[in-house]
PDB file of C-alpha atoms and ligand atoms in Angstrom:
ATOM      1  CA  MET M   3     -12.224 -18.762   0.506  1.00  0.00           C
ATOM      2  CA  MET M   4      -8.679 -19.168   1.805  1.00  0.00           C
ATOM      3  CA  LEU M   5      -9.057 -16.154   4.108  1.00  0.00           C
ATOM      4  CA  ARG M   6     -12.518 -16.850   5.561  1.00  0.00           C
ATOM      5  CA  ASN M   7     -12.570 -15.568   9.212  1.00  0.00           C
ATOM      6  CA  ARG M   8      -9.359 -13.597   8.693  1.00  0.00           C
ATOM      7  CA  VAL M   9      -9.411  -9.826   9.269  1.00  0.00           C
ATOM      8  CA  ALA M  10      -7.339  -7.520   7.055  1.00  0.00           C
ATOM      9  CA  ILE M  11      -6.492  -3.840   7.456  1.00  0.00           C
ATOM     10  CA  ILE M  12      -5.399  -2.157   4.222  1.00  0.00           C
ATOM     11  CA  THR M  13      -4.232   1.431   4.667  1.00  0.00           C
ATOM     12  CA  GLY M  14      -4.935   3.825   1.796  1.00  0.00           C
ATOM     13  CA  SER M  15      -7.552   1.518   0.314  1.00  0.00           C
ATOM     14  CA  THR M  16     -10.073   4.064  -0.981  1.00  0.00           C
ATOM     15  CA  SER M  17      -8.190   4.227  -4.285  1.00  0.00           C
ATOM     16  CA  GLY M  18      -5.656   2.617  -6.609  1.00  0.00           C
ATOM     17  CA  ILE M  19      -3.466  -0.259  -5.445  1.00  0.00           C
ATOM     18  CA  GLY M  20      -4.953  -0.368  -1.921  1.00  0.00           C
ATOM     19  CA  LEU M  21      -8.443  -0.814  -3.322  1.00  0.00           C
ATOM     20  CA  GLY M  22      -7.176  -3.550  -5.666  1.00  0.00           C
ATOM     21  CA  ILE M  23      -5.660  -5.356  -2.674  1.00  0.00           C
ATOM     22  CA  ALA M  24      -8.838  -4.947  -0.583  1.00  0.00           C
ATOM     23  CA  ARG M  25     -10.900  -6.480  -3.403  1.00  0.00           C
ATOM     24  CA  GLU M  26      -8.592  -9.509  -3.766  1.00  0.00           C
ATOM     25  CA  LEU M  27      -8.544 -10.143  -0.001  1.00  0.00           C
ATOM     26  CA  ALA M  28     -12.352  -9.771   0.206  1.00  0.00           C
ATOM     27  CA  ARG M  29     -12.724 -12.130  -2.770  1.00  0.00           C
ATOM     28  CA  ALA M  30     -10.732 -14.676  -0.739  1.00  0.00           C
ATOM     29  CA  GLY M  31     -13.181 -14.240   2.173  1.00  0.00           C
ATOM     30  CA  ALA M  32     -11.362 -11.832   4.507  1.00  0.00           C
ATOM     31  CA  ASP M  33     -13.218  -9.195   6.496  1.00  0.00           C
ATOM     32  CA  ILE M  34     -11.863  -5.823   5.483  1.00  0.00           C
ATOM     33  CA  VAL M  35     -10.939  -2.557   7.150  1.00  0.00           C
ATOM     34  CA  LEU M  36     -10.830   0.193   4.553  1.00  0.00           C
ATOM     35  CA  ASN M  37      -8.870   3.366   5.208  1.00  0.00           C
ATOM     36  CA  GLY M  38      -7.982   6.468   3.217  1.00  0.00           C
ATOM     37  CA  PHE M  39      -9.380   9.800   2.140  1.00  0.00           C
ATOM     38  CA  GLY M  40     -12.253  10.508  -0.228  1.00  0.00           C
ATOM     39  CA  ASP M  41     -15.861  11.548  -0.598  1.00  0.00           C
ATOM     40  CA  ALA M  42     -17.970  10.140   2.279  1.00  0.00           C
ATOM     41  CA  ASP M  43     -20.765   8.866  -0.031  1.00  0.00           C
ATOM     42  CA  GLU M  44     -18.287   7.196  -2.388  1.00  0.00           C
ATOM     43  CA  ILE M  45     -16.566   5.486   0.553  1.00  0.00           C
ATOM     44  CA  ARG M  46     -19.949   4.273   1.874  1.00  0.00           C
ATOM     45  CA  HIS M  47     -20.796   2.848  -1.575  1.00  0.00           C
ATOM     46  CA  LEU M  48     -17.397   1.188  -1.761  1.00  0.00           C
ATOM     47  CA  ARG M  49     -17.968  -0.447   1.625  1.00  0.00           C
ATOM     48  CA  GLU M  50     -21.444  -1.642   0.688  1.00  0.00           C
ATOM     49  CA  ARG M  51     -20.339  -2.949  -2.724  1.00  0.00           C
ATOM     50  CA  LEU M  52     -17.427  -4.944  -1.258  1.00  0.00           C
ATOM     51  CA  ALA M  53     -19.609  -6.415   1.508  1.00  0.00           C
ATOM     52  CA  GLU M  54     -22.404  -7.394  -0.929  1.00  0.00           C
ATOM     53  CA  GLU M  55     -20.187  -8.692  -3.714  1.00  0.00           C
ATOM     54  CA  PHE M  56     -18.053 -10.938  -1.506  1.00  0.00           C
ATOM     55  CA  GLY M  57     -20.266 -11.578   1.544  1.00  0.00           C
ATOM     56  CA  VAL M  58     -17.687 -10.262   4.013  1.00  0.00           C
ATOM     57  CA  ARG M  59     -17.791  -7.671   6.786  1.00  0.00           C
ATOM     58  CA  VAL M  60     -16.328  -4.310   5.743  1.00  0.00           C
ATOM     59  CA  ILE M  61     -15.684  -1.356   8.020  1.00  0.00           C
ATOM     60  CA  TYR M  62     -14.003   1.975   7.314  1.00  0.00           C
ATOM     61  CA  HIS M  63     -11.664   3.954   9.529  1.00  0.00           C
ATOM     62  CA  PRO M  64     -10.608   7.479   8.487  1.00  0.00           C
ATOM     63  CA  ALA M  65      -7.213   7.449  10.283  1.00  0.00           C
ATOM     64  CA  ASP M  66      -4.796  10.001   8.886  1.00  0.00           C
ATOM     65  CA  MET M  67      -1.546   8.082   8.425  1.00  0.00           C
ATOM     66  CA  GLN M  68       0.393  11.144   9.575  1.00  0.00           C
ATOM     67  CA  LYS M  69      -1.136  10.778  13.053  1.00  0.00           C
ATOM     68  CA  PRO M  70       0.183   7.892  15.196  1.00  0.00           C
ATOM     69  CA  GLU M  71      -2.717   8.103  17.683  1.00  0.00           C
ATOM     70  CA  GLN M  72      -5.263   7.730  14.856  1.00  0.00           C
ATOM     71  CA  ILE M  73      -3.393   4.691  13.525  1.00  0.00           C
ATOM     72  CA  GLU M  74      -3.580   3.115  17.000  1.00  0.00           C
ATOM     73  CA  GLN M  75      -7.317   3.910  17.133  1.00  0.00           C
ATOM     74  CA  MET M  76      -7.816   2.188  13.774  1.00  0.00           C
ATOM     75  CA  VAL M  77      -6.156  -0.990  15.042  1.00  0.00           C
ATOM     76  CA  SER M  78      -8.135  -0.858  18.336  1.00  0.00           C
ATOM     77  CA  LEU M  79     -11.414  -0.370  16.481  1.00  0.00           C
ATOM     78  CA  THR M  80     -10.597  -3.319  14.233  1.00  0.00           C
ATOM     79  CA  VAL M  81     -10.093  -5.575  17.250  1.00  0.00           C
ATOM     80  CA  SER M  82     -13.212  -4.304  19.036  1.00  0.00           C
ATOM     81  CA  GLU M  83     -15.485  -4.495  15.946  1.00  0.00           C
ATOM     82  CA  LEU M  84     -14.064  -7.485  14.049  1.00  0.00           C
ATOM     83  CA  GLY M  85     -12.316  -9.342  16.884  1.00  0.00           C
ATOM     84  CA  ARG M  86      -8.740  -9.514  15.618  1.00  0.00           C
ATOM     85  CA  VAL M  87      -6.103  -8.362  13.128  1.00  0.00           C
ATOM     86  CA  ASP M  88      -4.603 -11.117  10.966  1.00  0.00           C
ATOM     87  CA  ILE M  89      -3.346  -9.192   7.953  1.00  0.00           C
ATOM     88  CA  LEU M  90      -1.911  -5.683   7.830  1.00  0.00           C
ATOM     89  CA  VAL M  91      -1.152  -4.133   4.452  1.00  0.00           C
ATOM     90  CA  ASN M  92       0.739  -0.857   4.799  1.00  0.00           C
ATOM     91  CA  ASN M  93      -0.118   0.752   1.487  1.00  0.00           C
ATOM     92  CA  ALA M  94      -1.039   4.444   2.020  1.00  0.00           C
ATOM     93  CA  GLY M  95       1.371   6.693   0.183  1.00  0.00           C
ATOM     94  CA  ILE M  96       1.854  10.039  -1.513  1.00  0.00           C
ATOM     95  CA  GLN M  97       4.398  11.452  -3.948  1.00  0.00           C
ATOM     96  CA  HIS M  98       6.060  14.789  -4.617  1.00  0.00           C
ATOM     97  CA  VAL M  99       8.459  15.391  -7.492  1.00  0.00           C
ATOM     98  CA  SER M 100      11.058  18.138  -7.238  1.00  0.00           C
ATOM     99  CA  PRO M 101      14.865  18.592  -7.240  1.00  0.00           C
ATOM    100  CA  ILE M 102      16.316  18.514  -3.725  1.00  0.00           C
ATOM    101  CA  GLU M 103      17.281  22.232  -3.724  1.00  0.00           C
ATOM    102  CA  SER M 104      13.641  23.228  -4.010  1.00  0.00           C
ATOM    103  CA  PHE M 105      12.012  20.183  -2.358  1.00  0.00           C
ATOM    104  CA  PRO M 106       9.450  21.659   0.084  1.00  0.00           C
ATOM    105  CA  LYS M 107      10.325  20.709   3.667  1.00  0.00           C
ATOM    106  CA  ASP M 108       6.685  20.024   4.531  1.00  0.00           C
ATOM    107  CA  ARG M 109       6.433  17.513   1.603  1.00  0.00           C
ATOM    108  CA  TRP M 110       9.544  15.726   2.909  1.00  0.00           C
ATOM    109  CA  ASP M 111       7.950  15.452   6.382  1.00  0.00           C
ATOM    110  CA  ALA M 112       4.588  14.308   4.988  1.00  0.00           C
ATOM    111  CA  ILE M 113       6.123  11.653   2.697  1.00  0.00           C
ATOM    112  CA  ILE M 114       8.304  10.230   5.480  1.00  0.00           C
ATOM    113  CA  ALA M 115       5.303  10.209   7.846  1.00  0.00           C
ATOM    114  CA  ILE M 116       2.777   8.639   5.440  1.00  0.00           C
ATOM    115  CA  ASN M 117       5.019   6.352   3.356  1.00  0.00           C
ATOM    116  CA  LEU M 118       7.307   5.144   6.171  1.00  0.00           C
ATOM    117  CA  SER M 119       6.509   6.063   9.793  1.00  0.00           C
ATOM    118  CA  SER M 120       2.841   5.043   9.467  1.00  0.00           C
ATOM    119  CA  ALA M 121       3.964   1.461   8.800  1.00  0.00           C
ATOM    120  CA  PHE M 122       6.042   1.481  12.003  1.00  0.00           C
ATOM    121  CA  HIS M 123       3.058   2.731  14.029  1.00  0.00           C
ATOM    122  CA  ALA M 124       0.605   0.279  12.454  1.00  0.00           C
ATOM    123  CA  ILE M 125       2.930  -2.709  12.912  1.00  0.00           C
ATOM    124  CA  GLN M 126       3.643  -1.738  16.520  1.00  0.00           C
ATOM    125  CA  ALA M 127      -0.099  -1.548  17.226  1.00  0.00           C
ATOM    126  CA  ALA M 128      -1.108  -4.717  15.358  1.00  0.00           C
ATOM    127  CA  ILE M 129       1.686  -7.256  15.857  1.00  0.00           C
ATOM    128  CA  PRO M 130       0.881  -8.114  19.532  1.00  0.00           C
ATOM    129  CA  ASN M 131      -2.581  -9.247  18.392  1.00  0.00           C
ATOM    130  CA  MET M 132      -1.016 -11.444  15.692  1.00  0.00           C
ATOM    131  CA  TYR M 133       1.513 -12.934  18.143  1.00  0.00           C
ATOM    132  CA  GLN M 134      -1.349 -13.777  20.553  1.00  0.00           C
ATOM    133  CA  ARG M 135      -2.881 -16.106  17.981  1.00  0.00           C
ATOM    134  CA  GLY M 136       0.411 -17.256  16.436  1.00  0.00           C
ATOM    135  CA  TRP M 137      -0.454 -16.188  12.881  1.00  0.00           C
ATOM    136  CA  GLY M 138      -0.136 -12.959  10.933  1.00  0.00           C
ATOM    137  CA  ARG M 139       0.816 -11.401   7.642  1.00  0.00           C
ATOM    138  CA  ILE M 140       2.373  -7.938   7.358  1.00  0.00           C
ATOM    139  CA  ILE M 141       2.820  -6.726   3.803  1.00  0.00           C
ATOM    140  CA  ASN M 142       4.416  -3.382   3.110  1.00  0.00           C
ATOM    141  CA  ILE M 143       3.807  -1.793  -0.268  1.00  0.00           C
ATOM    142  CA  ALA M 144       7.211  -0.339  -1.092  1.00  0.00           C
ATOM    143  CA  SER M 145       8.117   0.399  -4.724  1.00  0.00           C
ATOM    144  CA  ALA M 146      10.752  -0.155  -7.389  1.00  0.00           C
ATOM    145  CA  HIS M 147      11.971   3.053  -5.747  1.00  0.00           C
ATOM    146  CA  GLY M 148      12.667   0.991  -2.626  1.00  0.00           C
ATOM    147  CA  LEU M 149      15.339  -0.835  -4.640  1.00  0.00           C
ATOM    148  CA  VAL M 150      16.674   1.809  -7.022  1.00  0.00           C
ATOM    149  CA  ALA M 151      16.477   5.607  -7.192  1.00  0.00           C
ATOM    150  CA  SER M 152      15.264   8.170  -9.708  1.00  0.00           C
ATOM    151  CA  THR M 153      15.961  11.884  -9.813  1.00  0.00           C
ATOM    152  CA  ASN M 154      13.659  14.403  -8.130  1.00  0.00           C
ATOM    153  CA  LYS M 155      12.085  11.906  -5.718  1.00  0.00           C
ATOM    154  CA  SER M 156      14.377  12.237  -2.687  1.00  0.00           C
ATOM    155  CA  ALA M 157      11.704  11.830  -0.014  1.00  0.00           C
ATOM    156  CA  TYR M 158       9.849   9.017  -1.794  1.00  0.00           C
ATOM    157  CA  VAL M 159      13.026   7.034  -2.537  1.00  0.00           C
ATOM    158  CA  ALA M 160      14.267   7.523   1.056  1.00  0.00           C
ATOM    159  CA  ALA M 161      10.908   6.419   2.510  1.00  0.00           C
ATOM    160  CA  LYS M 162      10.637   3.386   0.205  1.00  0.00           C
ATOM    161  CA  HIS M 163      14.233   2.258   0.902  1.00  0.00           C
ATOM    162  CA  GLY M 164      13.402   2.769   4.590  1.00  0.00           C
ATOM    163  CA  ILE M 165      10.302   0.592   4.513  1.00  0.00           C
ATOM    164  CA  ILE M 166      12.349  -2.249   3.022  1.00  0.00           C
ATOM    165  CA  GLY M 167      14.729  -1.963   5.993  1.00  0.00           C
ATOM    166  CA  LEU M 168      11.777  -1.946   8.380  1.00  0.00           C
ATOM    167  CA  THR M 169      10.378  -5.026   6.620  1.00  0.00           C
ATOM    168  CA  LYS M 170      13.620  -6.970   7.099  1.00  0.00           C
ATOM    169  CA  THR M 171      13.889  -6.030  10.783  1.00  0.00           C
ATOM    170  CA  VAL M 172      10.296  -7.016  11.583  1.00  0.00           C
ATOM    171  CA  ALA M 173      10.790 -10.256   9.615  1.00  0.00           C
ATOM    172  CA  LEU M 174      13.827 -11.129  11.752  1.00  0.00           C
ATOM    173  CA  GLU M 175      12.110 -10.242  15.025  1.00  0.00           C
ATOM    174  CA  SER M 176       9.094 -12.412  14.108  1.00  0.00           C
ATOM    175  CA  ALA M 177      11.074 -15.176  12.373  1.00  0.00           C
ATOM    176  CA  LYS M 178      10.276 -17.887  14.908  1.00  0.00           C
ATOM    177  CA  SER M 179       6.551 -17.045  14.972  1.00  0.00           C
ATOM    178  CA  GLY M 180       3.676 -17.587  12.563  1.00  0.00           C
ATOM    179  CA  VAL M 181       3.822 -13.909  11.655  1.00  0.00           C
ATOM    180  CA  THR M 182       5.628 -12.994   8.426  1.00  0.00           C
ATOM    181  CA  CYS M 183       6.606  -9.575   7.109  1.00  0.00           C
ATOM    182  CA  ASN M 184       7.422  -8.859   3.460  1.00  0.00           C
ATOM    183  CA  ALA M 185       7.499  -5.998   0.995  1.00  0.00           C
ATOM    184  CA  ILE M 186       6.081  -5.709  -2.510  1.00  0.00           C
ATOM    185  CA  CYS M 187       7.843  -3.368  -4.926  1.00  0.00           C
ATOM    186  CA  PRO M 188       5.537  -2.323  -7.776  1.00  0.00           C
ATOM    187  CA  GLY M 189       6.712  -0.568 -10.904  1.00  0.00           C
ATOM    188  CA  TRP M 190       4.372   1.893 -12.643  1.00  0.00           C
ATOM    189  CA  VAL M 191       0.698   1.236 -11.860  1.00  0.00           C
ATOM    190  CA  LEU M 192      -1.815   3.577 -13.482  1.00  0.00           C
ATOM    191  CA  THR M 193      -3.443   5.088 -10.367  1.00  0.00           C
ATOM    192  CA  PRO M 194      -4.248   8.700  -9.396  1.00  0.00           C
ATOM    193  CA  LEU M 195      -0.721   8.958  -7.863  1.00  0.00           C
ATOM    194  CA  VAL M 196       0.862   8.251 -11.262  1.00  0.00           C
ATOM    195  CA  GLN M 197      -1.806  10.068 -13.284  1.00  0.00           C
ATOM    196  CA  LYS M 198      -0.699  13.314 -11.604  1.00  0.00           C
ATOM    197  CA  GLN M 199       2.866  12.715 -12.835  1.00  0.00           C
ATOM    198  CA  ILE M 200       1.602  11.976 -16.358  1.00  0.00           C
ATOM    199  CA  ASP M 201      -0.526  15.150 -16.330  1.00  0.00           C
ATOM    200  CA  ALA M 202       2.544  17.155 -15.287  1.00  0.00           C
ATOM    201  CA  ILE M 203       4.530  15.768 -18.260  1.00  0.00           C
ATOM    202  CA  VAL M 204       1.658  16.658 -20.639  1.00  0.00           C
ATOM    203  CA  GLN M 205       1.564  20.183 -19.283  1.00  0.00           C
ATOM    204  CA  ASN M 206       5.326  20.783 -19.137  1.00  0.00           C
ATOM    205  CA  GLU M 207       6.214  19.229 -22.486  1.00  0.00           C
ATOM    206  CA  GLY M 208       3.105  19.887 -24.581  1.00  0.00           C
ATOM    207  CA  ILE M 209       2.755  16.219 -25.629  1.00  0.00           C
ATOM    208  CA  THR M 210      -0.404  14.088 -25.645  1.00  0.00           C
ATOM    209  CA  LEU M 211      -1.581  11.887 -22.779  1.00  0.00           C
ATOM    210  CA  GLU M 212      -0.729   8.715 -24.714  1.00  0.00           C
ATOM    211  CA  GLN M 213       2.750  10.030 -25.564  1.00  0.00           C
ATOM    212  CA  ALA M 214       3.340  10.921 -21.910  1.00  0.00           C
ATOM    213  CA  LYS M 215       2.262   7.444 -20.773  1.00  0.00           C
ATOM    214  CA  SER M 216       4.524   5.658 -23.218  1.00  0.00           C
ATOM    215  CA  ARG M 217       7.423   7.994 -22.352  1.00  0.00           C
ATOM    216  CA  LEU M 218       7.005   7.185 -18.652  1.00  0.00           C
ATOM    217  CA  LEU M 219       6.929   3.446 -19.369  1.00  0.00           C
ATOM    218  CA  SER M 220       9.765   3.415 -21.882  1.00  0.00           C
ATOM    219  CA  GLU M 221      12.102   5.241 -19.472  1.00  0.00           C
ATOM    220  CA  LYS M 222      11.798   2.598 -16.742  1.00  0.00           C
ATOM    221  CA  GLN M 223       9.540  -0.373 -17.423  1.00  0.00           C
ATOM    222  CA  PRO M 224      10.811  -2.816 -20.090  1.00  0.00           C
ATOM    223  CA  SER M 225       7.426  -4.578 -20.371  1.00  0.00           C
ATOM    224  CA  GLY M 226       5.984  -1.332 -21.780  1.00  0.00           C
ATOM    225  CA  GLU M 227       2.803  -2.122 -19.825  1.00  0.00           C
ATOM    226  CA  PHE M 228       1.446  -0.775 -16.578  1.00  0.00           C
ATOM    227  CA  VAL M 229       1.296  -3.232 -13.668  1.00  0.00           C
ATOM    228  CA  THR M 230      -2.333  -3.546 -12.469  1.00  0.00           C
ATOM    229  CA  PRO M 231      -3.770  -3.205  -8.947  1.00  0.00           C
ATOM    230  CA  GLU M 232      -5.252  -6.709  -9.416  1.00  0.00           C
ATOM    231  CA  GLN M 233      -1.774  -8.160 -10.005  1.00  0.00           C
ATOM    232  CA  ILE M 234      -0.533  -6.542  -6.789  1.00  0.00           C
ATOM    233  CA  GLY M 235      -3.637  -7.851  -4.981  1.00  0.00           C
ATOM    234  CA  GLU M 236      -2.968 -11.411  -6.194  1.00  0.00           C
ATOM    235  CA  ALA M 237       0.629 -11.200  -4.954  1.00  0.00           C
ATOM    236  CA  VAL M 238      -0.609 -10.052  -1.529  1.00  0.00           C
ATOM    237  CA  LEU M 239      -2.998 -12.996  -1.511  1.00  0.00           C
ATOM    238  CA  PHE M 240      -0.123 -15.384  -2.241  1.00  0.00           C
ATOM    239  CA  LEU M 241       1.920 -13.899   0.622  1.00  0.00           C
ATOM    240  CA  CYS M 242      -1.103 -14.600   2.878  1.00  0.00           C
ATOM    241  CA  SER M 243      -1.149 -18.282   1.895  1.00  0.00           C
ATOM    242  CA  ASP M 244       0.394 -21.164   3.862  1.00  0.00           C
ATOM    243  CA  ALA M 245       2.761 -21.722   0.925  1.00  0.00           C
ATOM    244  CA  ALA M 246       4.382 -18.371   1.741  1.00  0.00           C
ATOM    245  CA  GLN M 247       5.076 -19.212   5.413  1.00  0.00           C
ATOM    246  CA  SER M 248       8.856 -19.278   4.825  1.00  0.00           C
ATOM    247  CA  ILE M 249       8.981 -16.077   2.789  1.00  0.00           C
ATOM    248  CA  ARG M 250      10.288 -13.618   5.377  1.00  0.00           C
ATOM    249  CA  GLY M 251      11.862 -10.214   4.855  1.00  0.00           C
ATOM    250  CA  ALA M 252      11.631 -10.477   1.068  1.00  0.00           C
ATOM    251  CA  SER M 253      11.142  -7.596  -1.351  1.00  0.00           C
ATOM    252  CA  LEU M 254       9.103  -8.887  -4.263  1.00  0.00           C
ATOM    253  CA  ALA M 255       9.533  -6.761  -7.393  1.00  0.00           C
ATOM    254  CA  ILE M 256       6.404  -6.619  -9.578  1.00  0.00           C
ATOM    255  CA  ASP M 257       7.724  -4.063 -11.980  1.00  0.00           C
ATOM    256  CA  GLY M 258       7.697  -5.287 -15.585  1.00  0.00           C
ATOM    257  CA  GLY M 259      11.490  -5.691 -15.415  1.00  0.00           C
ATOM    258  CA  TRP M 260      12.291  -2.177 -14.098  1.00  0.00           C
ATOM    259  CA  THR M 261      14.810  -3.308 -11.455  1.00  0.00           C
ATOM    260  CA  ALA M 262      16.261  -6.129 -13.566  1.00  0.00           C
ATOM    261  CA  GLN M 263      18.127  -3.534 -15.651  1.00  0.00           C
TER     262      GLN M 263
HETATM  263  P1  NAD E   9      -3.392   6.454  -4.840  1.00  0.00           P
HETATM  264  O1  NAD E   9      -3.137   7.926  -4.772  1.00  0.00           O
HETATM  265  O2  NAD E   9      -4.310   5.913  -5.869  1.00  0.00           O
HETATM  266  O3  NAD E   9      -3.893   5.911  -3.429  1.00  0.00           O
HETATM  267  C1  NAD E   9      -3.306   6.332  -2.241  1.00  0.00           C
HETATM  268  C2  NAD E   9      -4.217   5.965  -1.094  1.00  0.00           C
HETATM  269  O4  NAD E   9      -3.605   6.450   0.124  1.00  0.00           O
HETATM  270  C3  NAD E   9      -5.593   6.632  -1.181  1.00  0.00           C
HETATM  271  O5  NAD E   9      -6.572   5.771  -0.644  1.00  0.00           O
HETATM  272  C4  NAD E   9      -5.421   7.857  -0.267  1.00  0.00           C
HETATM  273  O6  NAD E   9      -6.651   8.339   0.270  1.00  0.00           O
HETATM  274  C5  NAD E   9      -4.544   7.252   0.802  1.00  0.00           C
HETATM  275  N1  NAD E   9      -3.840   8.255   1.593  1.00  0.00           N
HETATM  276  C6  NAD E   9      -3.049   9.276   1.173  1.00  0.00           C
HETATM  277  N2  NAD E   9      -2.641  10.001   2.226  1.00  0.00           N
HETATM  278  C7  NAD E   9      -3.174   9.418   3.325  1.00  0.00           C
HETATM  279  C8  NAD E   9      -3.123   9.706   4.715  1.00  0.00           C
HETATM  280  N3  NAD E   9      -2.435  10.753   5.202  1.00  0.00           N
HETATM  281  N4  NAD E   9      -3.807   8.909   5.567  1.00  0.00           N
HETATM  282  C9  NAD E   9      -4.536   7.858   5.104  1.00  0.00           C
HETATM  283  N5  NAD E   9      -4.620   7.542   3.791  1.00  0.00           N
HETATM  284  C10 NAD E   9      -3.946   8.318   2.929  1.00  0.00           C
HETATM  285  O7  NAD E   9      -1.928   5.812  -4.953  1.00  0.00           O
HETATM  286  P2  NAD E   9      -1.437   4.349  -5.396  1.00  0.00           P
HETATM  287  O8  NAD E   9      -0.663   4.522  -6.639  1.00  0.00           O
HETATM  288  O9  NAD E   9      -2.525   3.365  -5.316  1.00  0.00           O
HETATM  289  O10 NAD E   9      -0.353   4.090  -4.244  1.00  0.00           O
HETATM  290  C11 NAD E   9      -0.544   3.147  -3.206  1.00  0.00           C
HETATM  291  C12 NAD E   9       0.830   2.731  -2.688  1.00  0.00           C
HETATM  292  O11 NAD E   9       1.546   2.080  -3.732  1.00  0.00           O
HETATM  293  C13 NAD E   9       1.709   3.890  -2.225  1.00  0.00           C
HETATM  294  O12 NAD E   9       2.438   3.526  -1.080  1.00  0.00           O
HETATM  295  C14 NAD E   9       2.636   4.098  -3.399  1.00  0.00           C
HETATM  296  O13 NAD E   9       3.854   4.681  -3.022  1.00  0.00           O
HETATM  297  C15 NAD E   9       2.816   2.668  -3.854  1.00  0.00           C
HETATM  298  N6  NAD E   9       3.296   2.538  -5.231  1.00  0.00           N
HETATM  299  C16 NAD E   9       2.573   3.022  -6.266  1.00  0.00           C
HETATM  300  C17 NAD E   9       3.057   2.864  -7.559  1.00  0.00           C
HETATM  301  C18 NAD E   9       2.310   3.340  -8.765  1.00  0.00           C
HETATM  302  O14 NAD E   9       2.883   3.292  -9.858  1.00  0.00           O
HETATM  303  N7  NAD E   9       1.076   3.779  -8.640  1.00  0.00           N
HETATM  304  C19 NAD E   9       4.280   2.207  -7.771  1.00  0.00           C
HETATM  305  C20 NAD E   9       4.979   1.749  -6.684  1.00  0.00           C
HETATM  306  C21 NAD E   9       4.473   1.902  -5.414  1.00  0.00           C
END
């Protein structure tokens, strides 16, 4: 119950990695603000299940991470309903895969807005509340693509490199406070975001789902295994611990060896 009485906002937590992080933080006793898109009934069930299973308060805010004013409303609602913001996990993200010559301009704008600018807006809204109480944890979910590039992912790679720069700057600005800011850089995690890329390989190359999965892994991830949302959640939990107080501006690769190559 390390995080009892702490309040955590996790953006993009109706699915995948964000949901894995929300579960680990709730398991540790934190009250949770869920955010992200999805079916209203499913989101209500998710909220109820988390609250019942871990005995914590769980609210949901539907802020669209492309809209700065909605991000500010989410932070304000958190403070008015749950009293404070202690932990901010900037996780919401989307992907689009295409060579730069044909990369749709609206996908570039959306990826930069959701995967990068939303973190700026959320940090700007939340960090004064953390400074007030002298404690806070900001954790940005970047990617192996924040450290190295791949073809056909110009917007994603630019946004993820950008969020690592943002992480370092916020870490320096907050260095003398109890607020820390770090990035986590996952390799392949089998979530809907990656499933879409696997489905595209199956369709374009006429191979089976299993063949497409092992092709994806063998190209980049030496472990040959997907990283799990639970493993990312446990790393977030560690960064929220007192032991991590001096970890500032770091980019922690959890990528099965991807960026060691
Ligand atoms: P996912 O598609 O399973 O989940 C994305 C979440 O973001 C969902 O809850 C979705 O509703 C939400 N979201 C999307 N657009 C939004 C918007 N405009 N406003 C609010 N919420 C929005 O994806 P995931 O794989 O769990 O990805 C989560 C994060 O992890 C992303 O930042 C992604 O870039 C990063 N990441 C994923 C992988 C991977 O292999 N899956 C690897 C490295 C980094």
